[in-house]
PDB file of C-alpha atoms and ligand atoms in Angstrom:
ATOM      1  CA  MET R   1      14.238   9.259 -10.984  1.00 71.00           C
ATOM      2  CA  SER R   2      16.547   7.971  -8.243  1.00 89.00           C
ATOM      3  CA  ASP R   3      18.812   5.002  -8.838  1.00 97.00           C
ATOM      4  CA  PHE R   4      17.880   2.081  -6.584  1.00 98.00           C
ATOM      5  CA  THR R   5      20.621  -0.269  -7.792  1.00 98.00           C
ATOM      6  CA  GLY R   6      21.539  -2.745  -5.056  1.00 97.00           C
ATOM      7  CA  LYS R   7      18.531  -1.862  -2.927  1.00 98.00           C
ATOM      8  CA  SER R   8      16.414  -4.715  -1.612  1.00 98.00           C
ATOM      9  CA  VAL R   9      12.706  -3.968  -2.017  1.00 99.00           C
ATOM     10  CA  MET R  10       9.613  -5.908  -0.974  1.00 99.00           C
ATOM     11  CA  VAL R  11       6.126  -4.987  -2.225  1.00 99.00           C
ATOM     12  CA  LEU R  12       3.158  -6.697  -0.588  1.00 99.00           C
ATOM     13  CA  GLY R  13       0.455  -7.170  -3.202  1.00 98.00           C
ATOM     14  CA  GLY R  14       2.450  -6.681  -6.386  1.00 98.00           C
ATOM     15  CA  SER R  15       0.511  -8.778  -8.866  1.00 98.00           C
ATOM     16  CA  ARG R  16      -1.956  -6.138 -10.027  1.00 98.00           C
ATOM     17  CA  GLY R  17      -2.875  -2.451  -9.906  1.00 98.00           C
ATOM     18  CA  ILE R  18      -0.874   0.046  -7.860  1.00 99.00           C
ATOM     19  CA  GLY R  19       1.419  -2.646  -6.444  1.00 99.00           C
ATOM     20  CA  ALA R  20       2.372  -3.948  -9.894  1.00 98.00           C
ATOM     21  CA  ALA R  21       3.229  -0.387 -10.964  1.00 98.00           C
ATOM     22  CA  ILE R  22       5.414   0.032  -7.874  1.00 99.00           C
ATOM     23  CA  VAL R  23       7.212  -3.239  -8.707  1.00 98.00           C
ATOM     24  CA  ARG R  24       7.775  -2.038 -12.293  1.00 98.00           C
ATOM     25  CA  HIS R  25       9.142   1.346 -11.199  1.00 98.00           C
ATOM     26  CA  PHE R  26      11.575  -0.098  -8.631  1.00 98.00           C
ATOM     27  CA  ALA R  27      12.753  -2.802 -11.026  1.00 98.00           C
ATOM     28  CA  SER R  28      13.332  -0.185 -13.745  1.00 98.00           C
ATOM     29  CA  ALA R  29      15.365   1.825 -11.251  1.00 98.00           C
ATOM     30  CA  GLY R  30      17.702  -1.103 -10.607  1.00 98.00           C
ATOM     31  CA  ALA R  31      16.333  -2.520  -7.348  1.00 98.00           C
ATOM     32  CA  ASP R  32      16.160  -6.189  -6.398  1.00 98.00           C
ATOM     33  CA  VAL R  33      12.429  -6.650  -5.938  1.00 99.00           C
ATOM     34  CA  VAL R  34      10.342  -9.385  -4.352  1.00 99.00           C
ATOM     35  CA  PHE R  35       6.578  -9.076  -4.248  1.00 99.00           C
ATOM     36  CA  SER R  36       3.721 -11.032  -2.720  1.00 98.00           C
ATOM     37  CA  TYR R  37       0.360 -12.008  -4.119  1.00 98.00           C
ATOM     38  CA  SER R  38      -2.480 -14.188  -2.925  1.00 98.00           C
ATOM     39  CA  GLY R  39      -4.910 -15.261  -5.645  1.00 97.00           C
ATOM     40  CA  SER R  40      -3.635 -13.903  -8.968  1.00 98.00           C
ATOM     41  CA  ALA R  41      -0.925 -16.406  -9.845  1.00 98.00           C
ATOM     42  CA  ASP R  42      -1.023 -15.714 -13.602  1.00 98.00           C
ATOM     43  CA  ALA R  43      -0.825 -11.958 -13.139  1.00 98.00           C
ATOM     44  CA  ALA R  44       2.014 -12.392 -10.642  1.00 98.00           C
ATOM     45  CA  ALA R  45       3.939 -14.609 -13.067  1.00 98.00           C
ATOM     46  CA  ALA R  46       3.496 -12.018 -15.820  1.00 98.00           C
ATOM     47  CA  VAL R  47       4.800  -9.174 -13.633  1.00 98.00           C
ATOM     48  CA  ALA R  48       7.731 -11.322 -12.531  1.00 98.00           C
ATOM     49  CA  ALA R  49       8.616 -12.266 -16.115  1.00 98.00           C
ATOM     50  CA  GLU R  50       8.355  -8.648 -17.288  1.00 98.00           C
ATOM     51  CA  THR R  51      10.392  -7.097 -14.476  1.00 98.00           C
ATOM     52  CA  GLY R  52      12.742  -9.811 -13.209  1.00 98.00           C
ATOM     53  CA  ALA R  53      11.213  -9.458  -9.756  1.00 98.00           C
ATOM     54  CA  ALA R  54      10.555 -12.533  -7.615  1.00 98.00           C
ATOM     55  CA  ALA R  55       6.947 -13.417  -6.798  1.00 98.00           C
ATOM     56  CA  VAL R  56       5.961 -15.196  -3.581  1.00 98.00           C
ATOM     57  CA  GLN R  57       2.498 -16.420  -2.715  1.00 98.00           C
ATOM     58  CA  ALA R  58       1.565 -15.170   0.755  1.00 98.00           C
ATOM     59  CA  ASP R  59      -1.929 -14.314   1.892  1.00 98.00           C
ATOM     60  CA  SER R  60      -1.828 -11.132   3.962  1.00 98.00           C
ATOM     61  CA  ALA R  61      -4.918 -12.384   5.809  1.00 98.00           C
ATOM     62  CA  VAL R  62      -2.900 -15.274   7.274  1.00 98.00           C
ATOM     63  CA  ARG R  63      -0.508 -13.816   9.817  1.00 98.00           C
ATOM     64  CA  ASP R  64       2.011 -16.651   9.997  1.00 98.00           C
ATOM     65  CA  GLU R  65       2.205 -16.889   6.199  1.00 98.00           C
ATOM     66  CA  LEU R  66       2.676 -13.145   5.879  1.00 98.00           C
ATOM     67  CA  VAL R  67       5.315 -12.859   8.597  1.00 98.00           C
ATOM     68  CA  ALA R  68       7.221 -15.834   7.188  1.00 98.00           C
ATOM     69  CA  ALA R  69       7.301 -14.240   3.733  1.00 98.00           C
ATOM     70  CA  VAL R  70       8.580 -10.943   5.113  1.00 98.00           C
ATOM     71  CA  ALA R  71      11.194 -12.717   7.230  1.00 98.00           C
ATOM     72  CA  ALA R  72      12.332 -14.743   4.219  1.00 98.00           C
ATOM     73  CA  ALA R  73      12.998 -11.542   2.287  1.00 98.00           C
ATOM     74  CA  GLY R  74      15.849 -10.830   4.720  1.00 97.00           C
ATOM     75  CA  ALA R  75      17.349  -7.413   5.367  1.00 98.00           C
ATOM     76  CA  LEU R  76      15.268  -5.035   3.308  1.00 98.00           C
ATOM     77  CA  ASP R  77      16.024  -1.453   2.376  1.00 98.00           C
ATOM     78  CA  ILE R  78      12.440  -0.687   1.355  1.00 99.00           C
ATOM     79  CA  MET R  79       9.112  -2.266   2.312  1.00 99.00           C
ATOM     80  CA  VAL R  80       5.923  -1.183   0.535  1.00 99.00           C
ATOM     81  CA  ILE R  81       2.763  -2.477   2.209  1.00 99.00           C
ATOM     82  CA  ASN R  82       0.249  -2.162  -0.598  1.00 98.00           C
ATOM     83  CA  ALA R  83      -1.976  -5.259  -0.457  1.00 98.00           C
ATOM     84  CA  GLY R  84      -5.492  -4.221   0.377  1.00 98.00           C
ATOM     85  CA  VAL R  85      -9.143  -4.895  -0.316  1.00 98.00           C
ATOM     86  CA  ALA R  86     -12.169  -2.624  -0.502  1.00 98.00           C
ATOM     87  CA  ILE R  87     -15.754  -3.467   0.234  1.00 97.00           C
ATOM     88  CA  MET R  88     -18.263  -0.675  -0.088  1.00 96.00           C
ATOM     89  CA  GLY R  89     -21.894  -0.713   0.959  1.00 96.00           C
ATOM     90  CA  ASP R  90     -24.463  -0.151   3.664  1.00 98.00           C
ATOM     91  CA  PRO R  91     -22.914  -1.051   7.036  1.00 98.00           C
ATOM     92  CA  LEU R  92     -26.356  -2.220   8.199  1.00 98.00           C
ATOM     93  CA  THR R  93     -26.332  -5.076   5.723  1.00 98.00           C
ATOM     94  CA  MET R  94     -22.648  -5.627   5.042  1.00 98.00           C
ATOM     95  CA  ASP R  95     -21.426  -9.167   5.694  1.00 98.00           C
ATOM     96  CA  ALA R  96     -19.617  -9.246   9.040  1.00 98.00           C
ATOM     97  CA  ASP R  97     -17.128 -11.899   7.940  1.00 98.00           C
ATOM     98  CA  ALA R  98     -16.177  -9.768   4.957  1.00 98.00           C
ATOM     99  CA  VAL R  99     -15.551  -6.828   7.281  1.00 98.00           C
ATOM    100  CA  ASP R 100     -13.359  -9.005   9.519  1.00 98.00           C
ATOM    101  CA  ARG R 101     -11.377 -10.145   6.470  1.00 98.00           C
ATOM    102  CA  LEU R 102     -10.920  -6.542   5.347  1.00 98.00           C
ATOM    103  CA  ILE R 103      -9.565  -5.676   8.793  1.00 98.00           C
ATOM    104  CA  ASP R 104      -7.210  -8.672   8.650  1.00 98.00           C
ATOM    105  CA  ILE R 105      -5.762  -7.593   5.290  1.00 98.00           C
ATOM    106  CA  ASN R 106      -5.883  -3.798   5.607  1.00 98.00           C
ATOM    107  CA  VAL R 107      -5.018  -3.373   9.318  1.00 99.00           C
ATOM    108  CA  ARG R 108      -3.532  -6.463  10.953  1.00 98.00           C
ATOM    109  CA  ALA R 109      -1.282  -7.247   7.986  1.00 99.00           C
ATOM    110  CA  PRO R 110       0.292  -3.754   7.745  1.00 99.00           C
ATOM    111  CA  TYR R 111       1.027  -3.892  11.480  1.00 99.00           C
ATOM    112  CA  PHE R 112       2.651  -7.329  11.500  1.00 98.00           C
ATOM    113  CA  ALA R 113       4.426  -6.851   8.161  1.00 98.00           C
ATOM    114  CA  GLY R 114       5.746  -3.450   9.214  1.00 98.00           C
ATOM    115  CA  VAL R 115       7.062  -4.825  12.491  1.00 98.00           C
ATOM    116  CA  GLU R 116       8.654  -7.838  10.809  1.00 98.00           C
ATOM    117  CA  ALA R 117      10.238  -5.701   8.088  1.00 98.00           C
ATOM    118  CA  GLY R 118      11.640  -3.356  10.718  1.00 98.00           C
ATOM    119  CA  ARG R 119      13.132  -6.244  12.677  1.00 98.00           C
ATOM    120  CA  ARG R 120      15.600  -6.955   9.879  1.00 96.00           C
ATOM    121  CA  MET R 121      15.647  -3.711   7.920  1.00 98.00           C
ATOM    122  CA  ASN R 122      18.925  -1.995   7.119  1.00 98.00           C
ATOM    123  CA  ASP R 123      19.584   1.388   8.695  1.00 98.00           C
ATOM    124  CA  ASN R 124      18.114   4.311   6.744  1.00 98.00           C
ATOM    125  CA  GLY R 125      15.441   2.038   5.324  1.00 98.00           C
ATOM    126  CA  ARG R 126      11.950   2.961   4.213  1.00 98.00           C
ATOM    127  CA  ILE R 127       8.514   1.604   5.087  1.00 99.00           C
ATOM    128  CA  ILE R 128       5.660   2.918   2.964  1.00 99.00           C
ATOM    129  CA  ILE R 129       2.062   1.896   3.620  1.00 99.00           C
ATOM    130  CA  ILE R 130      -0.617   2.479   0.987  1.00 99.00           C
ATOM    131  CA  GLY R 131      -3.553   4.032   2.827  1.00 99.00           C
ATOM    132  CA  SER R 132      -6.324   6.079   1.282  1.00 98.00           C
ATOM    133  CA  VAL R 133      -7.768   9.554   1.354  1.00 98.00           C
ATOM    134  CA  ASN R 134     -10.628   7.795   3.161  1.00 98.00           C
ATOM    135  CA  GLY R 135      -8.302   7.638   6.158  1.00 98.00           C
ATOM    136  CA  ASP R 136      -8.857  11.394   6.424  1.00 98.00           C
ATOM    137  CA  ARG R 137     -12.104  12.119   4.618  1.00 97.00           C
ATOM    138  CA  VAL R 138     -15.228  10.168   3.611  1.00 97.00           C
ATOM    139  CA  ALA R 139     -16.794  12.017   0.699  1.00 94.00           C
ATOM    140  CA  TRP R 140     -19.291   9.309  -0.313  1.00 93.00           C
ATOM    141  CA  PRO R 141     -21.450   6.778   1.558  1.00 96.00           C
ATOM    142  CA  GLY R 142     -20.731   3.098   2.057  1.00 96.00           C
ATOM    143  CA  ALA R 143     -17.079   3.470   3.019  1.00 97.00           C
ATOM    144  CA  THR R 144     -17.175   2.981   6.796  1.00 98.00           C
ATOM    145  CA  ALA R 145     -15.290  -0.318   7.047  1.00 98.00           C
ATOM    146  CA  TYR R 146     -12.735   0.710   4.425  1.00 98.00           C
ATOM    147  CA  ALA R 147     -12.258   4.127   6.038  1.00 98.00           C
ATOM    148  CA  LEU R 148     -11.676   2.642   9.484  1.00 98.00           C
ATOM    149  CA  SER R 149      -8.940   0.460   8.029  1.00 98.00           C
ATOM    150  CA  LYS R 150      -7.225   3.358   6.275  1.00 98.00           C
ATOM    151  CA  SER R 151      -7.419   5.559   9.385  1.00 98.00           C
ATOM    152  CA  ALA R 152      -5.838   2.722  11.362  1.00 99.00           C
ATOM    153  CA  VAL R 153      -2.754   2.553   9.146  1.00 99.00           C
ATOM    154  CA  GLN R 154      -2.055   6.207   9.916  1.00 99.00           C
ATOM    155  CA  GLY R 155      -1.494   5.165  13.527  1.00 98.00           C
ATOM    156  CA  ILE R 156       0.728   2.280  12.459  1.00 99.00           C
ATOM    157  CA  GLY R 157       2.773   4.678  10.345  1.00 98.00           C
ATOM    158  CA  ARG R 158       3.231   7.248  13.088  1.00 98.00           C
ATOM    159  CA  GLY R 159       4.010   4.612  15.713  1.00 98.00           C
ATOM    160  CA  LEU R 160       6.593   2.757  13.663  1.00 99.00           C
ATOM    161  CA  ALA R 161       8.145   6.063  12.602  1.00 99.00           C
ATOM    162  CA  ARG R 162       8.873   6.722  16.287  1.00 98.00           C
ATOM    163  CA  ASP R 163      10.004   3.173  16.995  1.00 98.00           C
ATOM    164  CA  PHE R 164      12.371   2.849  14.031  1.00 98.00           C
ATOM    165  CA  GLY R 165      13.424   6.504  13.661  1.00 98.00           C
ATOM    166  CA  PRO R 166      16.611   6.130  15.705  1.00 98.00           C
ATOM    167  CA  ARG R 167      17.901   3.820  12.948  1.00 98.00           C
ATOM    168  CA  GLY R 168      17.200   6.385  10.244  1.00 98.00           C
ATOM    169  CA  ILE R 169      14.222   4.369   8.997  1.00 99.00           C
ATOM    170  CA  THR R 170      11.320   6.483   7.741  1.00 99.00           C
ATOM    171  CA  VAL R 171       7.706   5.313   7.798  1.00 99.00           C
ATOM    172  CA  ASN R 172       5.025   7.085   5.778  1.00 99.00           C
ATOM    173  CA  VAL R 173       1.500   6.480   4.523  1.00 99.00           C
ATOM    174  CA  VAL R 174       0.627   7.286   0.888  1.00 99.00           C
ATOM    175  CA  GLN R 175      -3.084   8.117   0.588  1.00 98.00           C
ATOM    176  CA  PRO R 176      -4.448   7.862  -2.947  1.00 98.00           C
ATOM    177  CA  GLY R 177      -7.865   8.996  -4.028  1.00 98.00           C
ATOM    178  CA  PRO R 178      -9.515   7.131  -6.889  1.00 98.00           C
ATOM    179  CA  VAL R 179      -6.919   5.233  -8.937  1.00 98.00           C
ATOM    180  CA  ASP R 180      -7.772   3.331 -12.107  1.00 98.00           C
ATOM    181  CA  THR R 181      -7.340  -0.346 -11.149  1.00 98.00           C
ATOM    182  CA  ASP R 182      -9.433  -3.510 -10.919  1.00 97.00           C
ATOM    183  CA  MET R 183     -10.495  -2.313  -7.458  1.00 97.00           C
ATOM    184  CA  ASN R 184     -11.840   1.001  -8.727  1.00 97.00           C
ATOM    185  CA  PRO R 185     -12.072   1.212 -12.538  1.00 97.00           C
ATOM    186  CA  ALA R 186     -12.163   4.692 -14.055  1.00 98.00           C
ATOM    187  CA  GLY R 187     -15.235   3.576 -15.990  1.00 97.00           C
ATOM    188  CA  GLY R 188     -16.986   2.018 -13.000  1.00 96.00           C
ATOM    189  CA  PRO R 189     -20.423   2.932 -11.645  1.00 94.00           C
ATOM    190  CA  MET R 190     -19.052   4.929  -8.692  1.00 93.00           C
ATOM    191  CA  ALA R 191     -16.693   7.033 -10.820  1.00 97.00           C
ATOM    192  CA  PRO R 192     -19.082   9.973 -11.492  1.00 97.00           C
ATOM    193  CA  MET R 193     -19.867  10.302  -7.761  1.00 95.00           C
ATOM    194  CA  MET R 194     -16.162  10.248  -6.944  1.00 97.00           C
ATOM    195  CA  HIS R 195     -15.228  12.747  -9.637  1.00 98.00           C
ATOM    196  CA  ALA R 196     -17.955  15.113  -8.404  1.00 97.00           C
ATOM    197  CA  ALA R 197     -16.107  15.361  -5.063  1.00 97.00           C
ATOM    198  CA  MET R 198     -12.704  16.034  -6.665  1.00 98.00           C
ATOM    199  CA  ALA R 199     -10.921  19.195  -7.778  1.00 98.00           C
ATOM    200  CA  ILE R 200      -9.209  17.256 -10.589  1.00 98.00           C
ATOM    201  CA  LYS R 201     -12.059  15.180 -11.944  1.00 98.00           C
ATOM    202  CA  ARG R 202     -10.408  11.959 -13.019  1.00 98.00           C
ATOM    203  CA  HIS R 203      -8.945   8.789 -11.580  1.00 98.00           C
ATOM    204  CA  ALA R 204      -5.197   8.850 -10.972  1.00 98.00           C
ATOM    205  CA  LYS R 205      -2.951   6.560 -12.983  1.00 98.00           C
ATOM    206  CA  VAL R 206      -1.062   3.846 -11.126  1.00 98.00           C
ATOM    207  CA  ASP R 207       2.219   5.359 -12.351  1.00 98.00           C
ATOM    208  CA  GLU R 208       1.375   8.647 -10.610  1.00 98.00           C
ATOM    209  CA  VAL R 209       1.077   6.843  -7.267  1.00 98.00           C
ATOM    210  CA  ALA R 210       4.221   4.777  -7.898  1.00 98.00           C
ATOM    211  CA  ALA R 211       6.216   7.953  -8.587  1.00 98.00           C
ATOM    212  CA  LEU R 212       5.324   9.310  -5.127  1.00 98.00           C
ATOM    213  CA  VAL R 213       6.296   6.008  -3.516  1.00 98.00           C
ATOM    214  CA  LEU R 214       9.690   6.081  -5.232  1.00 98.00           C
ATOM    215  CA  PHE R 215      10.257   9.646  -4.093  1.00 98.00           C
ATOM    216  CA  LEU R 216       9.540   8.697  -0.466  1.00 98.00           C
ATOM    217  CA  ALA R 217      11.935   5.768  -0.851  1.00 98.00           C
ATOM    218  CA  SER R 218      14.710   7.975  -2.220  1.00 98.00           C
ATOM    219  CA  PRO R 219      17.570   9.567  -0.247  1.00 97.00           C
ATOM    220  CA  ALA R 220      15.968  12.982  -0.861  1.00 98.00           C
ATOM    221  CA  ALA R 221      13.108  12.019   1.475  1.00 98.00           C
ATOM    222  CA  ALA R 222      15.273  11.069   4.469  1.00 98.00           C
ATOM    223  CA  MET R 223      13.616  13.648   6.771  1.00 98.00           C
ATOM    224  CA  ILE R 224      10.013  12.858   5.801  1.00 98.00           C
ATOM    225  CA  THR R 225       8.620  10.464   8.387  1.00 99.00           C
ATOM    226  CA  GLY R 226       5.418   9.813  10.289  1.00 98.00           C
ATOM    227  CA  THR R 227       3.473  11.630   7.583  1.00 98.00           C
ATOM    228  CA  THR R 228       0.500  10.986   5.385  1.00 98.00           C
ATOM    229  CA  GLN R 229       1.094  11.949   1.759  1.00 98.00           C
ATOM    230  CA  THR R 230      -2.217  12.399   0.003  1.00 98.00           C
ATOM    231  CA  ILE R 231      -2.406  12.020  -3.786  1.00 98.00           C
ATOM    232  CA  ASP R 232      -6.109  12.295  -4.508  1.00 98.00           C
ATOM    233  CA  GLY R 233      -6.878  15.065  -6.983  1.00 98.00           C
ATOM    234  CA  GLY R 234      -8.471  17.037  -4.153  1.00 98.00           C
ATOM    235  CA  VAL R 235     -11.213  14.761  -2.787  1.00 98.00           C
ATOM    236  CA  GLY R 236     -13.564  16.698  -0.537  1.00 94.00           C
ATOM    237  CA  ILE R 237     -11.302  19.709  -0.060  1.00 93.00           C
TER     238      ILE R 237
HETATM  239  P1  LIG S 301      -6.263  -4.129  -6.827  1.00 67.46           P
HETATM  240  O1  LIG S 301      -7.447  -4.870  -6.345  1.00 67.46           O
HETATM  241  O2  LIG S 301      -6.198  -3.699  -8.238  1.00 67.46           O
HETATM  242  O3  LIG S 301      -4.927  -4.955  -6.474  1.00 67.46           O
HETATM  243  C1  LIG S 301      -4.755  -5.414  -5.156  1.00 67.46           C
HETATM  244  C2  LIG S 301      -3.403  -6.073  -5.004  1.00 67.46           C
HETATM  245  O4  LIG S 301      -3.274  -6.493  -3.629  1.00 67.46           O
HETATM  246  C3  LIG S 301      -3.268  -7.296  -5.869  1.00 67.46           C
HETATM  247  O5  LIG S 301      -1.948  -7.455  -6.274  1.00 67.46           O
HETATM  248  C4  LIG S 301      -3.673  -8.427  -4.903  1.00 67.46           C
HETATM  249  O6  LIG S 301      -3.063  -9.656  -5.191  1.00 67.46           O
HETATM  250  C5  LIG S 301      -3.118  -7.903  -3.594  1.00 67.46           C
HETATM  251  N1  LIG S 301      -3.836  -8.486  -2.475  1.00 67.46           N
HETATM  252  C6  LIG S 301      -5.138  -8.326  -2.136  1.00 67.46           C
HETATM  253  N2  LIG S 301      -5.440  -9.094  -1.081  1.00 67.46           N
HETATM  254  C7  LIG S 301      -4.304  -9.745  -0.744  1.00 67.46           C
HETATM  255  C8  LIG S 301      -3.973 -10.674   0.252  1.00 67.46           C
HETATM  256  N3  LIG S 301      -4.892 -11.137   1.140  1.00 67.46           N
HETATM  257  N4  LIG S 301      -2.711 -11.126   0.318  1.00 67.46           N
HETATM  258  C9  LIG S 301      -1.774 -10.707  -0.557  1.00 67.46           C
HETATM  259  N5  LIG S 301      -2.023  -9.820  -1.543  1.00 67.46           N
HETATM  260  C10 LIG S 301      -3.283  -9.360  -1.627  1.00 67.46           C
HETATM  261  O7  LIG S 301      -6.142  -2.863  -5.856  1.00 67.46           O
HETATM  262  P2  LIG S 301      -5.398  -1.456  -6.041  1.00 67.46           P
HETATM  263  O8  LIG S 301      -4.149  -1.610  -6.782  1.00 67.46           O
HETATM  264  O9  LIG S 301      -6.405  -0.481  -6.501  1.00 67.46           O
HETATM  265  O10 LIG S 301      -5.108  -1.123  -4.499  1.00 67.46           O
HETATM  266  C11 LIG S 301      -3.829  -1.244  -3.914  1.00 67.46           C
HETATM  267  C12 LIG S 301      -3.835  -0.508  -2.579  1.00 67.46           C
HETATM  268  O11 LIG S 301      -4.176   0.861  -2.807  1.00 67.46           O
HETATM  269  C13 LIG S 301      -4.855  -1.042  -1.576  1.00 67.46           C
HETATM  270  O12 LIG S 301      -4.316  -0.992  -0.281  1.00 67.46           O
HETATM  271  C14 LIG S 301      -6.007  -0.075  -1.723  1.00 67.46           C
HETATM  272  O13 LIG S 301      -6.796  -0.026  -0.556  1.00 67.46           O
HETATM  273  C15 LIG S 301      -5.255   1.217  -1.975  1.00 67.46           C
HETATM  274  N6  LIG S 301      -6.056   2.241  -2.625  1.00 67.46           N
HETATM  275  C16 LIG S 301      -6.624   2.062  -3.856  1.00 67.46           C
HETATM  276  C17 LIG S 301      -7.385   3.039  -4.428  1.00 67.46           C
HETATM  277  C18 LIG S 301      -8.044   2.909  -5.751  1.00 67.46           C
HETATM  278  O14 LIG S 301      -8.876   3.765  -6.092  1.00 67.46           O
HETATM  279  N7  LIG S 301      -7.701   1.938  -6.571  1.00 67.46           N
HETATM  280  C19 LIG S 301      -7.628   4.306  -3.709  1.00 67.46           C
HETATM  281  C20 LIG S 301      -6.967   4.422  -2.451  1.00 67.46           C
HETATM  282  C21 LIG S 301      -6.225   3.423  -1.936  1.00 67.46           C
HETATM  283  P3  LIG S 301      -3.912 -10.959  -5.653  1.00 67.46           P
HETATM  284  O15 LIG S 301      -4.824 -10.540  -6.748  1.00 67.46           O
HETATM  285  O16 LIG S 301      -2.848 -11.922  -6.054  1.00 67.46           O
HETATM  286  O17 LIG S 301      -4.662 -11.419  -4.458  1.00 67.46           O
END
């Protein structure tokens, strides 16, 4: 594992799941980490106490709050935009306000947070957005709103990679398949349907996704930019 001593890292949505694993991995590798959360204050406090990272409450759905939190983090070396929500179901009956909120958190927030991080980021920095294999492929029904949001972040990633590339900043999208978290438990009702579409028929572990994020953040990945890196056990291949 690379040494991130002295590196300034921000993780949006670090209180639970994949984001908490990313916080743990960067903190273990010596980085100075700040992470955001919205509703899970107890979980955020536990991650902060365990890792020494700083927790800040900032709802990604509220643009001014989000941008202020990113600005307050100062000159970052690494920004991981992980906070996201999933709602699955029939688009004919899905609540429109819930879809709008998903778009706020999964699309608007990555755009504004990525721009704000880039405004202050040190040269040769890293921006990593957590997308989904559903940005590329939809192997089960009920994923339209979620898929649109994860396709959208591919465009954000490619655009910012162009805009910030002259400063040596790389921007990439990590696209997990099913990962065992509160959002998508390995023992949940949709798991058998998901596993049926996979070459490796299990949920990923959060540490497996965090390891890919740390690789993309490392000096070894300096020429990887504008890409999508899929880590999905072969969904729908
Ligand atoms: P979890 O629901 O387990 O955790 C979500 C994290 O994001 C929590 O820390 C939560 O904080 C934070 N978050 C959610 N909404 C907001 C908000 N409005 N403002 C700030 N923080 C917020 O999800 P996962 O760990 O599973 O997912 C993380 C990312 O990975 C998401 O972008 C998701 O779409 C993506 N992903 C997940 C997959 C999976 O199978 N699990 C598959 C593919 C992609 P709090 O509780 O404090 O609000």
